[in-house]
Short mmCIF file of C-alpha atoms and ligand atoms in Angstrom, two decimals:
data_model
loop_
_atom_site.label_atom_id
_atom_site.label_comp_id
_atom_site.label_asym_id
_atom_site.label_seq_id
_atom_site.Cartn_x
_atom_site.Cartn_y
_atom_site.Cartn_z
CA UNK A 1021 1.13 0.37 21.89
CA UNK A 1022 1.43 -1.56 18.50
CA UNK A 1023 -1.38 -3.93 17.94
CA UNK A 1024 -1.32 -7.33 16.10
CA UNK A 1025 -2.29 -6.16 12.42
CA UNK A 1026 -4.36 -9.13 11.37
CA UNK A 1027 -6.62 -9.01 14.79
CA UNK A 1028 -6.91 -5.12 13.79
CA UNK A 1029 -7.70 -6.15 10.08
CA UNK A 1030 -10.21 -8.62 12.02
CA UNK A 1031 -11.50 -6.38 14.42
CA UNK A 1032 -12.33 -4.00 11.25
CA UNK A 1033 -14.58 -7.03 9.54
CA UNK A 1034 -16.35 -7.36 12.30
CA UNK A 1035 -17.18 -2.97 13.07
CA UNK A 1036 -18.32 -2.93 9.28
CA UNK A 1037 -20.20 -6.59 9.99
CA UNK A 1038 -22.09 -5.03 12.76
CA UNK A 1039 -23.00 -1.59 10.53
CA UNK A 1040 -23.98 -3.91 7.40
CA UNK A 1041 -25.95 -6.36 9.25
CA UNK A 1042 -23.94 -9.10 7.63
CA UNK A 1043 -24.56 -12.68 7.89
CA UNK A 1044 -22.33 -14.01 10.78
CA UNK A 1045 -21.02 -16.98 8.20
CA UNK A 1046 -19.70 -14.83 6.28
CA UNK A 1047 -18.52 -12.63 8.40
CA UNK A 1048 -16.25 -16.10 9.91
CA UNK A 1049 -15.24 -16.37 6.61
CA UNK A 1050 -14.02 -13.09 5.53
CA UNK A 1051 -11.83 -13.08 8.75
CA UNK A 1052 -9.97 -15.98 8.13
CA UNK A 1053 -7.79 -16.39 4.75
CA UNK A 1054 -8.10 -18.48 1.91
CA UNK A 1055 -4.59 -20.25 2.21
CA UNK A 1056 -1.42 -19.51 3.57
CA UNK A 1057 1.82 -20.88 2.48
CA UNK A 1058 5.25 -20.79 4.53
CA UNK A 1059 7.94 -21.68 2.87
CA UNK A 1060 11.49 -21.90 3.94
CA UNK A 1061 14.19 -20.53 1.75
CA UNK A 1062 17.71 -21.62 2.17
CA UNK A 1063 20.14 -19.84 0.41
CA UNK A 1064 23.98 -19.77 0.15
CA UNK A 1065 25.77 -16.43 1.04
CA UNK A 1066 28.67 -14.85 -0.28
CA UNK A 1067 30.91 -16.16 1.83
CA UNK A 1068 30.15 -19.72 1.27
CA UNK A 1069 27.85 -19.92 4.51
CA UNK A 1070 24.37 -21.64 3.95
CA UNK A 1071 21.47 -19.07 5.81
CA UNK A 1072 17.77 -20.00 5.76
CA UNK A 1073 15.15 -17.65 5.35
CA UNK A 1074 11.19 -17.70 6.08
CA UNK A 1075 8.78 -16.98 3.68
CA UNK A 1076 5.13 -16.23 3.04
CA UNK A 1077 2.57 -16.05 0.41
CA UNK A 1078 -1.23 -15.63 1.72
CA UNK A 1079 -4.63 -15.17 -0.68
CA UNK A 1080 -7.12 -13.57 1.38
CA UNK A 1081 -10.16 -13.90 -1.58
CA UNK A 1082 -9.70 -14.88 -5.04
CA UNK A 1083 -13.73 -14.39 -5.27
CA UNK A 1084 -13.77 -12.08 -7.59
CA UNK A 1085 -10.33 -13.14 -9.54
CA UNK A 1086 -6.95 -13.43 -9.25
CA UNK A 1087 -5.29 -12.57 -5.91
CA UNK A 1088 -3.25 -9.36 -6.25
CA UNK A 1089 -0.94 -7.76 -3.82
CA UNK A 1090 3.14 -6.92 -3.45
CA UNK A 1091 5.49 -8.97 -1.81
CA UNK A 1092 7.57 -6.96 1.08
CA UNK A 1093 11.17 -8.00 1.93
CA UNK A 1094 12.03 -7.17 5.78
CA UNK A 1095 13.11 -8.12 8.99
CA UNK A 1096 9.72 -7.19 10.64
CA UNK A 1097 7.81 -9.78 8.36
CA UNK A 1098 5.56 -12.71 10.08
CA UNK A 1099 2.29 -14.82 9.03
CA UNK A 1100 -0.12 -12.41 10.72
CA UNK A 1101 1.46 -9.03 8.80
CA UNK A 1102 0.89 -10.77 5.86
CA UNK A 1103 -2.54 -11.96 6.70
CA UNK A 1104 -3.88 -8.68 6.96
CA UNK A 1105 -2.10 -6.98 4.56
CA UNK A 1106 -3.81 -9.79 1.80
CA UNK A 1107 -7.00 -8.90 3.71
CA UNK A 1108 -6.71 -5.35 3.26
CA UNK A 1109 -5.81 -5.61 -0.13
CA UNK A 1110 -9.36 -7.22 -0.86
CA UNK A 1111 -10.80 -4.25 0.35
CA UNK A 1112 -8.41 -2.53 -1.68
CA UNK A 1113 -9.65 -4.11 -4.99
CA UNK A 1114 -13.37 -4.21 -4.25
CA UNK A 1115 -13.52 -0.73 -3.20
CA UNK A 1116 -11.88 0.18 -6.88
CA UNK A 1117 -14.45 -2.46 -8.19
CA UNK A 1118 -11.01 -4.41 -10.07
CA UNK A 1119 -11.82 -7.92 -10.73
CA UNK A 1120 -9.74 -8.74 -8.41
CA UNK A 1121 -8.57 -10.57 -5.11
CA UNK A 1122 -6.60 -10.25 -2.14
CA UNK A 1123 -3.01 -11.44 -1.22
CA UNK A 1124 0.46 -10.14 -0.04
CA UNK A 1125 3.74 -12.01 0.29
CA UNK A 1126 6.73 -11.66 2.39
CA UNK A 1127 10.11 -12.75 3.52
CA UNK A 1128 11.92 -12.24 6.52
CA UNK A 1129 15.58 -10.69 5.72
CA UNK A 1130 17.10 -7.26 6.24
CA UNK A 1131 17.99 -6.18 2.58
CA UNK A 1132 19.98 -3.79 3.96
CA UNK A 1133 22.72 -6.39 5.04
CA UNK A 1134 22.16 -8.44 2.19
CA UNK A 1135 24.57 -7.88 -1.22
CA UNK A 1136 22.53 -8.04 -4.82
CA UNK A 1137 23.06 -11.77 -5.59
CA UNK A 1138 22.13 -12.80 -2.49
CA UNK A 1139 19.30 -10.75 -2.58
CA UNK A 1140 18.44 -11.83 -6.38
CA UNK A 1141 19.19 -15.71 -5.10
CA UNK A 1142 16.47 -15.27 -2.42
CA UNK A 1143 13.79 -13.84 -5.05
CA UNK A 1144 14.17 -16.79 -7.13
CA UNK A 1145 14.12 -19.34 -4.63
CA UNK A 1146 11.39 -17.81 -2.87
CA UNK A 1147 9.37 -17.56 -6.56
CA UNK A 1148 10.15 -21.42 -6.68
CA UNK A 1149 9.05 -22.42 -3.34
CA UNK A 1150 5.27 -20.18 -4.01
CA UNK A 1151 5.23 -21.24 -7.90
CA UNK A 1152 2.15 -23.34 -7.47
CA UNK A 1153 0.10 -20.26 -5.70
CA UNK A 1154 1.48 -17.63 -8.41
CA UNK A 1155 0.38 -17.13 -11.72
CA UNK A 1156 -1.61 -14.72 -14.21
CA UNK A 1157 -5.11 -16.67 -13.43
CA UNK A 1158 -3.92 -17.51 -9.55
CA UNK A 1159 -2.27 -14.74 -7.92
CA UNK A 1160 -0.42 -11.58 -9.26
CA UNK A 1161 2.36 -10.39 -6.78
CA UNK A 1162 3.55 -6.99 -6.98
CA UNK A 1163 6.44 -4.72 -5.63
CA UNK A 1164 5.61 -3.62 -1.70
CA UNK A 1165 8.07 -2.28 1.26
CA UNK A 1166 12.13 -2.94 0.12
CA UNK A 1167 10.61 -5.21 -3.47
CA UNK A 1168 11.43 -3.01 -6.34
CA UNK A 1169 11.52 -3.37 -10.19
CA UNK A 1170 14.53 -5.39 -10.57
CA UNK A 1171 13.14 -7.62 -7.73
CA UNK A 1172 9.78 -8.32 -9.79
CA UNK A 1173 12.27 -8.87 -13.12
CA UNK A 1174 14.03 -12.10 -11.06
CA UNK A 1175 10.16 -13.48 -10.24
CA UNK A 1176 9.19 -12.73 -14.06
CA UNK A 1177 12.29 -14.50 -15.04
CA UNK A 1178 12.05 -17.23 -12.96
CA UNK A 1179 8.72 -18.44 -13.26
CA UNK A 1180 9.00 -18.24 -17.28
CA UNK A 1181 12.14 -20.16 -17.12
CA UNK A 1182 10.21 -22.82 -14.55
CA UNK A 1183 6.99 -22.57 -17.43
CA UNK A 1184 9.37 -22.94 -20.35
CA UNK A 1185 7.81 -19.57 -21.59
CA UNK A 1186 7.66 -15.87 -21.44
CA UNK A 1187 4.69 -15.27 -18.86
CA UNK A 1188 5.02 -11.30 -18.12
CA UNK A 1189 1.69 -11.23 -16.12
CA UNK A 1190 2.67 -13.15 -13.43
CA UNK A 1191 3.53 -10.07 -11.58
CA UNK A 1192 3.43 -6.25 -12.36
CA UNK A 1193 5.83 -3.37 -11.49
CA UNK A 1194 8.18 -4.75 -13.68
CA UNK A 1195 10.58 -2.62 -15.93
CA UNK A 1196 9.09 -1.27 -18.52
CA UNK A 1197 11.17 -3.40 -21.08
CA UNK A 1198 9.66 -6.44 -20.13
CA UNK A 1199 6.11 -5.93 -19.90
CA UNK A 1200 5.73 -2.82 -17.75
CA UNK A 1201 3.51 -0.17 -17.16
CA UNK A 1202 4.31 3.31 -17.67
CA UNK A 1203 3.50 5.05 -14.44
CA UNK A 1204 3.27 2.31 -12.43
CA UNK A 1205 6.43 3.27 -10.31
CA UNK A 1206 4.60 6.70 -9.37
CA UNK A 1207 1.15 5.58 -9.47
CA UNK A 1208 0.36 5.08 -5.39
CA UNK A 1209 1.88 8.64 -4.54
CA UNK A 1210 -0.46 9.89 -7.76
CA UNK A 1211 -3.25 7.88 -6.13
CA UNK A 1212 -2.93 9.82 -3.04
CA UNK A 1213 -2.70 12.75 -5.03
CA UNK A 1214 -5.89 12.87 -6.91
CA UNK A 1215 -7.63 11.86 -3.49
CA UNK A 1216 -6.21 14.56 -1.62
CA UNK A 1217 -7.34 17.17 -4.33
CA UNK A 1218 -10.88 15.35 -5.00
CA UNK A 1219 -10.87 15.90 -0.62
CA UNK A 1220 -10.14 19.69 -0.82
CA UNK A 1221 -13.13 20.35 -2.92
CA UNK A 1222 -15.18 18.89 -0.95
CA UNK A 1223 -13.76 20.66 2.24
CA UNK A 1224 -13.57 23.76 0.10
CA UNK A 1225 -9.61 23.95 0.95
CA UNK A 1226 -7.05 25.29 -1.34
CA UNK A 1227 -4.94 22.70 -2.13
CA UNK A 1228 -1.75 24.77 -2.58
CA UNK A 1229 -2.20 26.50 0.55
CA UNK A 1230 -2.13 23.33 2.38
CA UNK A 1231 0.86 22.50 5.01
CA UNK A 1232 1.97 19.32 4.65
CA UNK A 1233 3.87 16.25 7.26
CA UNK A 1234 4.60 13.38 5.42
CA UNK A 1235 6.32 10.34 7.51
CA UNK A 1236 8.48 8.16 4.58
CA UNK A 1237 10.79 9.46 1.43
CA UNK A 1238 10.29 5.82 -0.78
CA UNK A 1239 8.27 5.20 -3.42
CA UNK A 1240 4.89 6.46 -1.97
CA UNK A 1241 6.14 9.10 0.56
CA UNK A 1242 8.64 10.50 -1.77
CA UNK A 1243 6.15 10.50 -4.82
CA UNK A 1244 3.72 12.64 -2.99
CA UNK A 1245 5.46 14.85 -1.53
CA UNK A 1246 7.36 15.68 -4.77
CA UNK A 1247 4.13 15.91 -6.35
CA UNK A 1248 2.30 18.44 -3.47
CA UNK A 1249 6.14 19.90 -3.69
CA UNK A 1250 5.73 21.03 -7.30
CA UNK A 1251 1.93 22.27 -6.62
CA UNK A 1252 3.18 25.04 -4.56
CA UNK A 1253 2.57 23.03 -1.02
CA UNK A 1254 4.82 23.75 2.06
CA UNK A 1255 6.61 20.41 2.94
CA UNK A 1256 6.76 21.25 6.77
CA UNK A 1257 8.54 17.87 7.81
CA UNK A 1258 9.45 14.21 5.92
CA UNK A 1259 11.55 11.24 7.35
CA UNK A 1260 13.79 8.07 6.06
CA UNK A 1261 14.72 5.52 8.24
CA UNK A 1262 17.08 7.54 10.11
CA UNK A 1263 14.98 9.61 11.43
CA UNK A 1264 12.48 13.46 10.28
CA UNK A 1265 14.10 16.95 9.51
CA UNK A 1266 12.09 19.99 9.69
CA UNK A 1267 11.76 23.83 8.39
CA UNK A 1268 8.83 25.95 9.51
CA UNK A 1269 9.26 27.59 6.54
CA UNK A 1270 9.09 24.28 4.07
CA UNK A 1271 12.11 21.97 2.79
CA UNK A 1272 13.20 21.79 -0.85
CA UNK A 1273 11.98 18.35 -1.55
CA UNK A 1274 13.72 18.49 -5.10
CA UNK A 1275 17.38 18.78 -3.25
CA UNK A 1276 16.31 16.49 -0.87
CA UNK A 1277 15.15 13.86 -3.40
CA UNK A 1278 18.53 14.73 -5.23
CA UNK A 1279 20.34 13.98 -1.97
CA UNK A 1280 18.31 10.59 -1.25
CA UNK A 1281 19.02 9.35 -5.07
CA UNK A 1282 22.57 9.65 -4.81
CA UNK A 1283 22.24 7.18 -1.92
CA UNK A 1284 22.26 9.46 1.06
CA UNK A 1285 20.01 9.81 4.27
CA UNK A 1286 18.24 12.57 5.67
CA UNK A 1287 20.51 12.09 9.12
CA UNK A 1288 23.18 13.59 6.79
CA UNK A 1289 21.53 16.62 5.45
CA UNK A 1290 21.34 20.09 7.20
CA UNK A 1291 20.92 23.55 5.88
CA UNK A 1292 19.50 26.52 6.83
CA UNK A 1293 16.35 26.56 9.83
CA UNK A 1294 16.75 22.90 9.44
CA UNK A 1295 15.71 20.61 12.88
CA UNK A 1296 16.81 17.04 13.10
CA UNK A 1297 13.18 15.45 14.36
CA UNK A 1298 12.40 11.88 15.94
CA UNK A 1299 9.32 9.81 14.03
CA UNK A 1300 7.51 10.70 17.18
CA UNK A 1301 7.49 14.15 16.93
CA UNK A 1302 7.56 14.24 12.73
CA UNK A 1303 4.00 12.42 13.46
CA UNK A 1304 2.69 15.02 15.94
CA UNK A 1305 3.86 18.26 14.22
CA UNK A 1306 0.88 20.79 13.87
CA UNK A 1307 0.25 20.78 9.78
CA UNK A 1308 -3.00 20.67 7.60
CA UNK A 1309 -2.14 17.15 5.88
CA UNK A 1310 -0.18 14.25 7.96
CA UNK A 1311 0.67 11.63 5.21
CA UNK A 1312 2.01 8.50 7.07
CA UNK A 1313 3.41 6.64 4.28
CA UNK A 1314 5.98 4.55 5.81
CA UNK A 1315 4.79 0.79 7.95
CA UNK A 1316 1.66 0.02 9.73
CA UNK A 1317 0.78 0.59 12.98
CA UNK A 1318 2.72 4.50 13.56
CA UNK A 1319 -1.06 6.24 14.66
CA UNK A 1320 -1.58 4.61 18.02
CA UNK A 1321 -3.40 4.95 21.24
CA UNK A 1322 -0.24 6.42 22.48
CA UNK A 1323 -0.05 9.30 19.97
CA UNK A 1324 -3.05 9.89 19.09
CA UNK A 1325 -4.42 12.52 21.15
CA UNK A 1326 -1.07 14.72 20.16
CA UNK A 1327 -2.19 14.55 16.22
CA UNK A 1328 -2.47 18.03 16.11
CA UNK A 1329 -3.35 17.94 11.39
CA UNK A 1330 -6.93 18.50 10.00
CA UNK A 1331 -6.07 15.49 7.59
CA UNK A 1332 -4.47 12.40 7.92
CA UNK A 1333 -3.65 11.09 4.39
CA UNK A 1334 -3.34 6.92 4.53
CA UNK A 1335 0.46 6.46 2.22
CA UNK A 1336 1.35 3.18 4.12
CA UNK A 1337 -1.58 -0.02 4.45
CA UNK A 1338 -2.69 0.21 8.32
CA UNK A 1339 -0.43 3.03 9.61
CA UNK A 1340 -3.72 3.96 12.09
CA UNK A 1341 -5.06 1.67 14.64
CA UNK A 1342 -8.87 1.52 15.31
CA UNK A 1343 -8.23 2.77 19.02
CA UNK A 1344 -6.34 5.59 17.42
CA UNK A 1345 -8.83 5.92 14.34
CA UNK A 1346 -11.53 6.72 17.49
CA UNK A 1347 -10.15 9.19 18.90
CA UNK A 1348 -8.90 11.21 15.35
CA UNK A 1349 -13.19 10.71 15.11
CA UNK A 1350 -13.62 12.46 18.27
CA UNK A 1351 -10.88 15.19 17.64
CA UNK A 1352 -13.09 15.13 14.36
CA UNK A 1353 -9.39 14.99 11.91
CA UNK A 1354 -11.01 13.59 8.65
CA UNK A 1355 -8.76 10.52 7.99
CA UNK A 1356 -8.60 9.18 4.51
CA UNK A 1357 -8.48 5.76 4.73
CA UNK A 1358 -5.22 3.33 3.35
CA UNK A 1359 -7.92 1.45 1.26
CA UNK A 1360 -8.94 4.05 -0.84
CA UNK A 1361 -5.92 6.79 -0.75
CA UNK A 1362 -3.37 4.28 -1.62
CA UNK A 1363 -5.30 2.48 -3.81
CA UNK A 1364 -3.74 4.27 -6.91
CA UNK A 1365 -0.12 1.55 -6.85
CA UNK A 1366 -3.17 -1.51 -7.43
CA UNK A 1367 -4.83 0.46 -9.66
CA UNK A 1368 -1.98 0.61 -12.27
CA UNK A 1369 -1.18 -2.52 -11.64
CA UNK A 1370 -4.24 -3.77 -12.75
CA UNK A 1371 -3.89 -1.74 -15.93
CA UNK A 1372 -0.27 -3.27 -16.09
CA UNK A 1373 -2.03 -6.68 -16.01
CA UNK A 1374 -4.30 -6.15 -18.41
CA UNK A 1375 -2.02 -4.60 -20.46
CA UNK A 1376 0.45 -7.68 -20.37
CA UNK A 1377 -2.46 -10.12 -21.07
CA UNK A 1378 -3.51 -8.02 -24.19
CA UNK A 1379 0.17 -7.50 -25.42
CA UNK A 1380 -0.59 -3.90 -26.17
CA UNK A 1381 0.42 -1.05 -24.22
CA UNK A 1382 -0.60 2.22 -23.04
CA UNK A 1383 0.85 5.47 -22.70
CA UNK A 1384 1.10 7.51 -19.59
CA UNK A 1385 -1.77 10.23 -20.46
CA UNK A 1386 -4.34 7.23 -20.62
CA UNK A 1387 -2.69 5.72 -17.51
CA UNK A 1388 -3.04 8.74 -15.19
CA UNK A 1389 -6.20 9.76 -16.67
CA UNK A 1390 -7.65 6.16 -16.07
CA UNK A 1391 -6.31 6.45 -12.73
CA UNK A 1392 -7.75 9.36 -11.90
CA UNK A 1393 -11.47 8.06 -13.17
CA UNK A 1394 -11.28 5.37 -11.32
CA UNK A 1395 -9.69 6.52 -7.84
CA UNK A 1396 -11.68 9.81 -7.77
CA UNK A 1397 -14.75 7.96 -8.64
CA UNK A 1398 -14.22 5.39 -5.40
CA UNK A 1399 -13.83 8.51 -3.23
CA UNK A 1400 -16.65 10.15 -4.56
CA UNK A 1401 -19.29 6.87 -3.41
CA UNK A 1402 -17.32 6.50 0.10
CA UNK A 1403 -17.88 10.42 0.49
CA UNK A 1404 -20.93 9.97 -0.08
CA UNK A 1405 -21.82 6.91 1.80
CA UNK A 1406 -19.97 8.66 4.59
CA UNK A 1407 -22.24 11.43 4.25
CA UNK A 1408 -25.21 9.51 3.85
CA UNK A 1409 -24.91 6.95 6.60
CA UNK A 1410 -23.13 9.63 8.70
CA UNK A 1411 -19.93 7.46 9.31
CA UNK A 1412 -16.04 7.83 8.91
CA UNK A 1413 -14.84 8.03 5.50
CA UNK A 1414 -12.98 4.50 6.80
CA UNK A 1415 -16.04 2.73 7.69
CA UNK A 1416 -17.68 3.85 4.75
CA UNK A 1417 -14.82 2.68 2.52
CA UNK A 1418 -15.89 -0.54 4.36
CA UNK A 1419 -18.79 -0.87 4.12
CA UNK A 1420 -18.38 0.02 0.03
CA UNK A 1421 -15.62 -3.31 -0.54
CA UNK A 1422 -17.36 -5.76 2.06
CA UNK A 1423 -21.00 -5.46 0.81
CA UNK A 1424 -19.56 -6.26 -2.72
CA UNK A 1425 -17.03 -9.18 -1.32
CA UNK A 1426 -20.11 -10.32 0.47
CA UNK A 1427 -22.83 -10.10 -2.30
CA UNK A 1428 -20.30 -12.15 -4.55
CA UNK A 1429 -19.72 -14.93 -1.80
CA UNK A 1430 -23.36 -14.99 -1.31
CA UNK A 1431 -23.99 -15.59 -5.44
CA UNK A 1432 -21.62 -17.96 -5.49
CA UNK A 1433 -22.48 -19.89 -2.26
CA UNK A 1434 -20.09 -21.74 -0.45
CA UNK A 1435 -18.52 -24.98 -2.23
CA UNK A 1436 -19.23 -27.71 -2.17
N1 LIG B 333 1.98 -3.17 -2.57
C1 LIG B 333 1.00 -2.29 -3.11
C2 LIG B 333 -0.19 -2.14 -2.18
O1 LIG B 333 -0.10 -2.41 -1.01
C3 LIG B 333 0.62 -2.65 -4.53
C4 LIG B 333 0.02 -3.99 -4.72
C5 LIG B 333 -0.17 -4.36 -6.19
O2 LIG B 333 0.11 -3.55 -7.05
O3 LIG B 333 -0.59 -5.49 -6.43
O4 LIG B 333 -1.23 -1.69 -2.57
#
């Protein structure tokens, strides 16, 4: 059963409340959102027809700075998505102690029906519409689900042109040309990465030995599983849109990245031992690692009992929800939570940020080494709250980002 995201990302505030003992006002505060802006974007088509589309832009906290967070173009896209994907992305920021806020943008379209000007004339009117709730000191938008490079380019573009200057910081996962970050495109699957191997020392697990289900071949799906591919991993099962494929004995996720780049689905692909799959049963394949890494809300009270993994590696922001969360607890499958495994995409953009605002760039060894500081060093306190306070690594993740969201709402006390 699929659960409204933003009364799960609610629900959440108020499980950690409870464990923290925090002040009710706050708690009221932190589950509502700083602002939310709708806008309505009407743009003219190819074929001469005017279509209007719906638009969001929604800071959670810009306590601790700017509010920071990618903008997702798709059909599925409403207020309350968006709402709790700026909320989790607070938690996101806190729990890698960035300076940093929480927000998320969206718009309602299919980009799949949509050509590249029309797509490129609905980033820059939708930049427009949000330009007074964007900025380098306001809000930083980033890439997210169907937002690429190019996409962040046209918001660069137009908000410079609209500010009569270059601003490059107004957004990062740009191209590297214009005020990019090297490994920034491959930083969340890296994220997951380093988490996953910081995990197996812990559990005393061989990393290479590992079998691996991972639900999503884009940007964060596809990065890890290329990366786990090239460690020696067995890539049991993976999906696209179209559906899973699977091979007991492991696919060749090099071919099948080959295959996806030249613009093909995995629908299309067959070979050897290879089983066409539904997402259903991709999700409840026996493996080691399940890496859900595609939308929210794909671990639910009706699959969660059949999660037959020892792992369950957070790609995608809310793919579990808490009914399902419970009962991975009581099958005791360690799930590493969305706010801290795919925390590594933020990360870099951070470093992209700072980067832009300090006009002098990095290269990729400092990058994935400063990654790797920081993300292993935020699993390393939730592992050991968790440990400690003898909770989920989710709630301790938690508890981490909303005692220091809290602490700095209670320093700064509420205006006026
Ligand atoms: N969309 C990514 C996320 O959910 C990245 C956000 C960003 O880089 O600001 O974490």
């Amino acid at each position: 059963m699929s659960v409204n995201p933003f009364k799960m990302a609610q629900e959440q505030i108020e499980i950690v409340a409870k464990q923290i003992d925090l002040d009710p006002n706050i708690t009221e505060f932190l589950k509502n959102v700083e602002r939310a802006l709708i806008v309505s974007i009407p743009i003219i088509m190819d074929d001469g027809s005017i279509k209007i589309f719906e638009g969001y832009r929604v800071h959670h906290t810009t306590i601790k700075g700017p509010g920071k967070g990618g903008i997702r173009f798709s059909p599925e896209v409403n207020l309350d998505e968006v709402k709790a994907l700026a909320t989790w992305m607070t938690w996101k920021s806190s729990l890698l102690n960035l300076p940093l806020g929480g927000a998320k943008g969206g718009v309602c379209c299919d980009p799949s029906q949509l050509s590249m000007k029309e797509i490129q004339r609905i980033t820059r009117r939708y930049t427009a519409e949000i330009i007074n709730i964007i900025g380098p000191d306001i809000d930083v938008p980033a890439p997210d689900v169907n937002t690429n490079a190019q996409i962040m380019s046209w918001i660069m573009d137009t908000y410079s042109m609209q500010k009569g200057r270059t601003i490059p910081a107004v957004v990062t996962g740009k191209p590297i040309e214009i005020g990019g970050s090297v490994g920034r495109g491959p930083a969340t699957g890296r994220g997951l990465y380093f988490v996953l191997q910081a995990l197996c020392e812990k559990m005393e697990l061989d990393l290479k030995d590992l079998s691996i289900v991972v639900q999503g071949f884009g940007n964060v799906g596809g990065t890890i599983a290329e990366l786990l591919f090239e460690r020696g991993c067995k890539i049991l099962a993976i999906s696209d849109i179209t559906g899973g494929i699977y091979c007991e004995e492991g696919l060749d996720i090099k071919e099948l990245a080959e295959w996806r780049d030249n613009g093909k689905y995995l629908d299309s692909y067959s070979g050897d031992k290879i089983k066409h799959i539904s997402n259903d049963s991709l999700l409840t394949s026996k493996c080691d690692v399940l890496i859900p890494a595609a939308i929210e809300n794909q671990i639910t009270s009706d699959n969660a009992d059949k999660i037959n993994c020892k792992i369950v590696l957070e790609g995608a922001n809310g793919p579990t929800t808490p009914e399902a969360d419970e009962i991975l607890n009581k099958k005791e499958i360690t799930v590493v939570p969305d706010i801290l495994a795919n925390a590594g995409g933020v990360c870099v953009s951070y470093f992209e940020y700072v980067q832009d605002t300090n006009s002098y760039f990095w290269n990729l060894e400092r990058i994935n080494k400063e990654l790797e500081k920081i993300i292993v060093s935020a699993f390393e306190k939730v592992w050991e709250v968790s440990k400690e306070k003898k909770v989920s690594l989710r709630l301790a993740a938690y508890i981490i980002a909303v005692s220091r969201i809290a602490k700095a709402i209670e320093l700064r006390g509420f205006y006026p």
